[in-house]
């Protein structure tokens, strides 16, 4: 039977881009449907009645939702280019960092760039501490997933690889400098120049513009 793979997404969403990157990496053919979140399609609501959000992957008629869940599903379904280690402890560790990025780092980055002006300084400091933890996690590794190739955490870290820079540029708040976070910066360079992500990532300029329009340029004066 021919595989039928459909992805419902939004171009500027790091969550749907993760799924795109993973499908591209695995060489899976798929149909992409761009959603309008102000006017969600009947199909999206039918496939994701609980969260009503994107991304949704529909594989042979069956929907899977939540980007981290989708990534694991893809990894188990298409085995070439494994993203998660088989070793249970290493795998648990990858899940831990993926959750850390979504539940700690992402809200921290949003708050630092587009949070309340009077809380900015503290929020920037907190985001810096979270970035330091990620810098330490990279340690001597080339990728979050290890030495040889992108893993699950590298794909989830697209919010650092591309969105962080667009957030900084859009808001005028500086979070990452090469002297403070040399390993993260090398990782970011590698992330954006990889042939895999190039094929699936939106252009940085368009993303910055989109974010600035959506959140308004920061009241914060940029340096
Ligand atoms: N935890 C979710 C987050 C997905 C998410 O935040 N999607 C947003 C777009 S970036 C969305 O669809 N929002 C529309 C809505 O919730 O109504 C995941 O990892 O997939
Ligand atoms: C909402 O989407 C439907 C198609 O899915 C389209 O026919 C309709 O014109 C859209 N409404 C608005 C307000 O954009």
Short mmCIF file of C-alpha atoms and ligand atoms in Angstrom, two decimals:
data_model
loop_
_atom_site.label_atom_id
_atom_site.label_comp_id
_atom_site.label_asym_id
_atom_site.label_seq_id
_atom_site.Cartn_x
_atom_site.Cartn_y
_atom_site.Cartn_z
CA UNK A 1 0.00 0.00 0.00
CA UNK A 2 1.25 3.45 -0.81
CA UNK A 3 1.92 5.53 2.28
CA UNK A 4 -0.25 8.58 2.64
CA UNK A 5 1.40 11.24 4.75
CA UNK A 6 -0.16 14.66 5.23
CA UNK A 7 1.12 17.46 7.45
CA UNK A 8 -1.08 20.34 8.59
CA UNK A 9 1.13 23.24 9.62
CA UNK A 10 1.90 26.93 9.62
CA UNK A 11 5.11 28.12 7.94
CA UNK A 12 6.27 30.32 10.84
CA UNK A 13 5.68 27.69 13.52
CA UNK A 14 8.78 25.97 14.89
CA UNK A 15 6.53 23.07 15.91
CA UNK A 16 5.40 22.31 12.38
CA UNK A 17 8.90 22.96 11.04
CA UNK A 18 10.22 20.22 13.33
CA UNK A 19 7.94 17.75 11.64
CA UNK A 20 8.93 18.99 8.17
CA UNK A 21 12.63 18.70 9.02
CA UNK A 22 12.16 15.18 10.36
CA UNK A 23 10.20 13.97 7.34
CA UNK A 24 12.83 15.53 5.06
CA UNK A 25 15.62 13.89 7.03
CA UNK A 26 13.95 10.51 6.77
CA UNK A 27 13.20 10.94 3.07
CA UNK A 28 9.45 10.53 3.59
CA UNK A 29 7.24 11.98 0.86
CA UNK A 30 4.42 14.07 2.27
CA UNK A 31 1.72 16.51 1.36
CA UNK A 32 1.84 19.82 3.22
CA UNK A 33 -1.27 21.84 4.02
CA UNK A 34 -0.80 25.41 5.24
CA UNK A 35 -3.41 26.30 7.85
CA UNK A 36 -4.87 29.70 8.64
CA UNK A 37 -5.06 29.76 12.43
CA UNK A 38 -7.68 32.51 12.31
CA UNK A 39 -9.85 30.31 10.17
CA UNK A 40 -8.95 26.70 10.87
CA UNK A 41 -9.96 24.12 8.29
CA UNK A 42 -12.68 21.58 9.00
CA UNK A 43 -10.07 18.85 8.46
CA UNK A 44 -7.77 20.26 11.13
CA UNK A 45 -10.62 20.43 13.65
CA UNK A 46 -11.70 16.94 12.73
CA UNK A 47 -8.20 15.49 13.13
CA UNK A 48 -7.31 17.45 16.26
CA UNK A 49 -10.55 18.12 18.15
CA UNK A 50 -8.83 18.29 21.54
CA UNK A 51 -6.01 20.81 20.99
CA UNK A 52 -7.26 22.29 17.70
CA UNK A 53 -3.69 23.32 16.92
CA UNK A 54 -0.94 22.54 14.45
CA UNK A 55 1.10 20.50 13.69
CA UNK A 56 -1.02 17.48 12.88
CA UNK A 57 0.44 14.55 10.98
CA UNK A 58 -2.02 12.26 9.28
CA UNK A 59 -0.53 8.89 8.35
CA UNK A 60 -2.78 6.64 6.26
CA UNK A 61 -5.83 8.45 7.66
CA UNK A 62 -4.73 8.34 11.30
CA UNK A 63 -3.89 11.65 13.03
CA UNK A 64 -0.98 12.21 15.42
CA UNK A 65 -0.70 15.53 17.30
CA UNK A 66 1.87 17.40 19.42
CA UNK A 67 5.25 17.90 17.75
CA UNK A 68 7.30 15.82 20.22
CA UNK A 69 4.83 12.95 19.96
CA UNK A 70 4.85 13.23 16.17
CA UNK A 71 8.66 13.17 16.05
CA UNK A 72 8.79 9.97 18.07
CA UNK A 73 6.07 8.43 15.90
CA UNK A 74 8.01 9.25 12.74
CA UNK A 75 11.21 7.89 14.26
CA UNK A 76 9.52 4.57 15.06
CA UNK A 77 7.69 4.32 11.74
CA UNK A 78 10.54 5.19 9.36
CA UNK A 79 13.69 3.68 10.70
CA UNK A 80 16.37 5.18 8.48
CA UNK A 81 18.30 7.95 10.19
CA UNK A 82 17.31 7.16 13.82
CA UNK A 83 16.70 10.25 15.93
CA UNK A 84 16.39 8.68 19.35
CA UNK A 85 19.01 6.45 20.95
CA UNK A 86 17.98 2.86 21.73
CA UNK A 87 19.60 2.89 25.13
CA UNK A 88 16.77 3.66 27.62
CA UNK A 89 18.79 6.09 29.70
CA UNK A 90 20.07 8.02 26.69
CA UNK A 91 16.56 8.06 25.27
CA UNK A 92 15.12 9.36 28.56
CA UNK A 93 17.78 12.05 28.53
CA UNK A 94 16.79 13.14 25.03
CA UNK A 95 13.14 13.39 26.12
CA UNK A 96 14.22 15.39 29.13
CA UNK A 97 16.05 18.00 27.04
CA UNK A 98 13.28 18.19 24.48
CA UNK A 99 10.84 18.97 27.29
CA UNK A 100 13.31 21.41 28.81
CA UNK A 101 13.45 23.34 25.56
CA UNK A 102 9.67 23.51 25.18
CA UNK A 103 8.64 24.00 28.78
CA UNK A 104 11.49 26.10 30.17
CA UNK A 105 13.55 27.67 27.43
CA UNK A 106 10.77 28.66 25.02
CA UNK A 107 8.62 30.53 27.56
CA UNK A 108 11.82 32.12 28.90
CA UNK A 109 12.82 33.33 25.45
CA UNK A 110 9.32 34.74 24.79
CA UNK A 111 9.31 36.57 28.09
CA UNK A 112 12.79 38.00 27.55
CA UNK A 113 11.99 39.29 24.08
CA UNK A 114 8.34 40.23 24.23
CA UNK A 115 7.38 40.15 27.88
CA UNK A 116 6.51 43.07 30.13
CA UNK A 117 9.02 45.90 29.79
CA UNK A 118 9.45 46.27 33.57
CA UNK A 119 10.32 42.58 33.86
CA UNK A 120 12.69 42.55 30.91
CA UNK A 121 15.98 42.73 32.75
CA UNK A 122 15.13 39.82 35.02
CA UNK A 123 13.69 37.83 32.13
CA UNK A 124 16.86 38.34 30.06
CA UNK A 125 18.94 37.13 32.98
CA UNK A 126 16.75 34.07 33.41
CA UNK A 127 16.89 33.26 29.69
CA UNK A 128 20.67 33.55 29.89
CA UNK A 129 20.77 31.00 32.68
CA UNK A 130 18.67 28.60 30.61
CA UNK A 131 20.98 29.12 27.62
CA UNK A 132 23.95 28.39 29.87
CA UNK A 133 22.42 25.03 30.77
CA UNK A 134 22.09 24.23 27.08
CA UNK A 135 25.67 25.41 26.44
CA UNK A 136 26.84 23.06 29.21
CA UNK A 137 24.79 20.23 27.76
CA UNK A 138 26.57 20.58 24.43
CA UNK A 139 29.89 20.44 26.29
CA UNK A 140 32.32 18.82 23.87
CA UNK A 141 29.63 17.37 21.63
CA UNK A 142 29.03 18.65 18.13
CA UNK A 143 25.28 18.03 18.33
CA UNK A 144 22.84 17.73 21.22
CA UNK A 145 22.21 14.23 19.89
CA UNK A 146 25.88 13.30 19.85
CA UNK A 147 28.96 13.49 17.68
CA UNK A 148 27.84 12.21 14.33
CA UNK A 149 24.42 13.55 13.37
CA UNK A 150 21.31 15.49 14.33
CA UNK A 151 19.12 13.78 16.91
CA UNK A 152 15.69 14.51 18.32
CA UNK A 153 16.96 17.29 20.59
CA UNK A 154 18.73 19.03 17.70
CA UNK A 155 15.48 19.13 15.76
CA UNK A 156 13.49 20.33 18.77
CA UNK A 157 16.19 22.97 19.33
CA UNK A 158 15.19 24.64 16.05
CA UNK A 159 13.74 27.29 18.37
CA UNK A 160 17.37 28.09 19.22
CA UNK A 161 18.77 27.41 15.75
CA UNK A 162 16.49 29.83 13.94
CA UNK A 163 13.68 31.32 16.03
CA UNK A 164 15.91 32.71 18.77
CA UNK A 165 17.81 34.86 16.27
CA UNK A 166 14.57 36.05 14.70
CA UNK A 167 13.15 36.82 18.15
CA UNK A 168 16.26 38.82 19.02
CA UNK A 169 16.28 40.68 15.75
CA UNK A 170 12.53 41.30 15.81
CA UNK A 171 12.48 42.57 19.38
CA UNK A 172 15.90 44.19 19.60
CA UNK A 173 16.75 42.18 22.72
CA UNK A 174 20.15 40.49 22.63
CA UNK A 175 20.43 37.11 24.32
CA UNK A 176 23.21 35.17 22.62
CA UNK A 177 26.71 36.39 21.98
CA UNK A 178 29.58 34.30 20.72
CA UNK A 179 31.81 35.09 23.68
CA UNK A 180 29.16 34.03 26.20
CA UNK A 181 27.88 30.98 24.34
CA UNK A 182 30.57 29.80 21.89
CA UNK A 183 29.35 26.20 21.64
CA UNK A 184 25.73 27.19 21.12
CA UNK A 185 26.82 29.65 18.44
CA UNK A 186 28.78 26.95 16.60
CA UNK A 187 25.78 24.68 16.89
CA UNK A 188 23.49 27.43 15.52
CA UNK A 189 25.86 27.95 12.55
CA UNK A 190 25.78 24.26 11.84
CA UNK A 191 22.00 24.07 12.27
CA UNK A 192 21.19 26.81 9.77
CA UNK A 193 23.74 25.72 7.18
CA UNK A 194 22.85 22.03 7.21
CA UNK A 195 21.42 20.82 3.90
CA UNK A 196 18.63 19.11 5.83
CA UNK A 197 17.31 22.15 7.64
CA UNK A 198 17.90 24.44 4.65
CA UNK A 199 15.33 22.50 2.72
CA UNK A 200 12.70 22.75 5.43
CA UNK A 201 13.24 26.05 7.27
CA UNK A 202 11.52 29.34 6.46
CA UNK A 203 13.72 32.30 5.44
CA UNK A 204 15.04 34.13 8.51
CA UNK A 205 14.12 37.61 7.17
CA UNK A 206 10.51 36.68 6.58
CA UNK A 207 10.31 35.12 10.00
CA UNK A 208 11.71 38.23 11.71
CA UNK A 209 9.26 40.42 9.84
CA UNK A 210 6.36 38.15 10.71
CA UNK A 211 7.29 38.12 14.42
CA UNK A 212 7.75 41.87 14.52
CA UNK A 213 4.33 42.40 12.95
CA UNK A 214 2.73 39.94 15.30
CA UNK A 215 4.29 41.08 18.57
CA UNK A 216 5.16 44.65 17.65
CA UNK A 217 8.76 45.81 17.71
CA UNK A 218 9.94 45.91 21.28
CA UNK A 219 9.53 49.03 23.32
CA UNK A 220 13.01 48.12 24.45
CA UNK A 221 15.80 50.16 22.86
CA UNK A 222 18.20 47.91 21.01
CA UNK A 223 21.93 48.29 21.32
N1 LIG B 1 2.97 21.77 22.14
C1 LIG B 1 2.53 21.93 20.79
C2 LIG B 1 2.55 23.39 20.42
C3 LIG B 1 1.93 23.67 19.09
C4 LIG B 1 1.51 25.12 18.94
O1 LIG B 1 1.77 25.98 19.80
N2 LIG B 1 0.83 25.44 17.82
C5 LIG B 1 0.33 26.76 17.60
C6 LIG B 1 1.00 27.44 16.44
S1 LIG B 1 2.73 27.72 16.70
C7 LIG B 1 -1.15 26.68 17.21
O2 LIG B 1 -1.55 25.85 16.43
N3 LIG B 1 -1.95 27.59 17.76
C8 LIG B 1 -3.33 27.73 17.39
C9 LIG B 1 -4.24 27.45 18.51
O3 LIG B 1 -3.81 26.90 19.54
O4 LIG B 1 -5.42 27.83 18.35
C10 LIG B 1 3.42 21.11 19.87
O5 LIG B 1 4.57 20.85 20.24
O6 LIG B 1 2.96 20.69 18.80
C1 LIG B 2 -12.31 30.44 5.87
O1 LIG B 2 -11.89 29.32 5.12
C2 LIG B 2 -12.85 28.85 4.19
C3 LIG B 2 -12.26 27.62 3.49
O2 LIG B 2 -11.64 26.77 4.38
C4 LIG B 2 -13.15 29.94 3.16
O3 LIG B 2 -14.16 29.47 2.28
C5 LIG B 2 -13.61 31.19 3.91
O4 LIG B 2 -13.77 32.24 2.96
C6 LIG B 2 -12.60 31.60 4.96
N1 LIG B 2 -13.10 32.73 5.73
C7 LIG B 2 -12.37 33.81 5.99
C8 LIG B 2 -13.04 34.85 6.83
O5 LIG B 2 -11.24 33.95 5.56
#
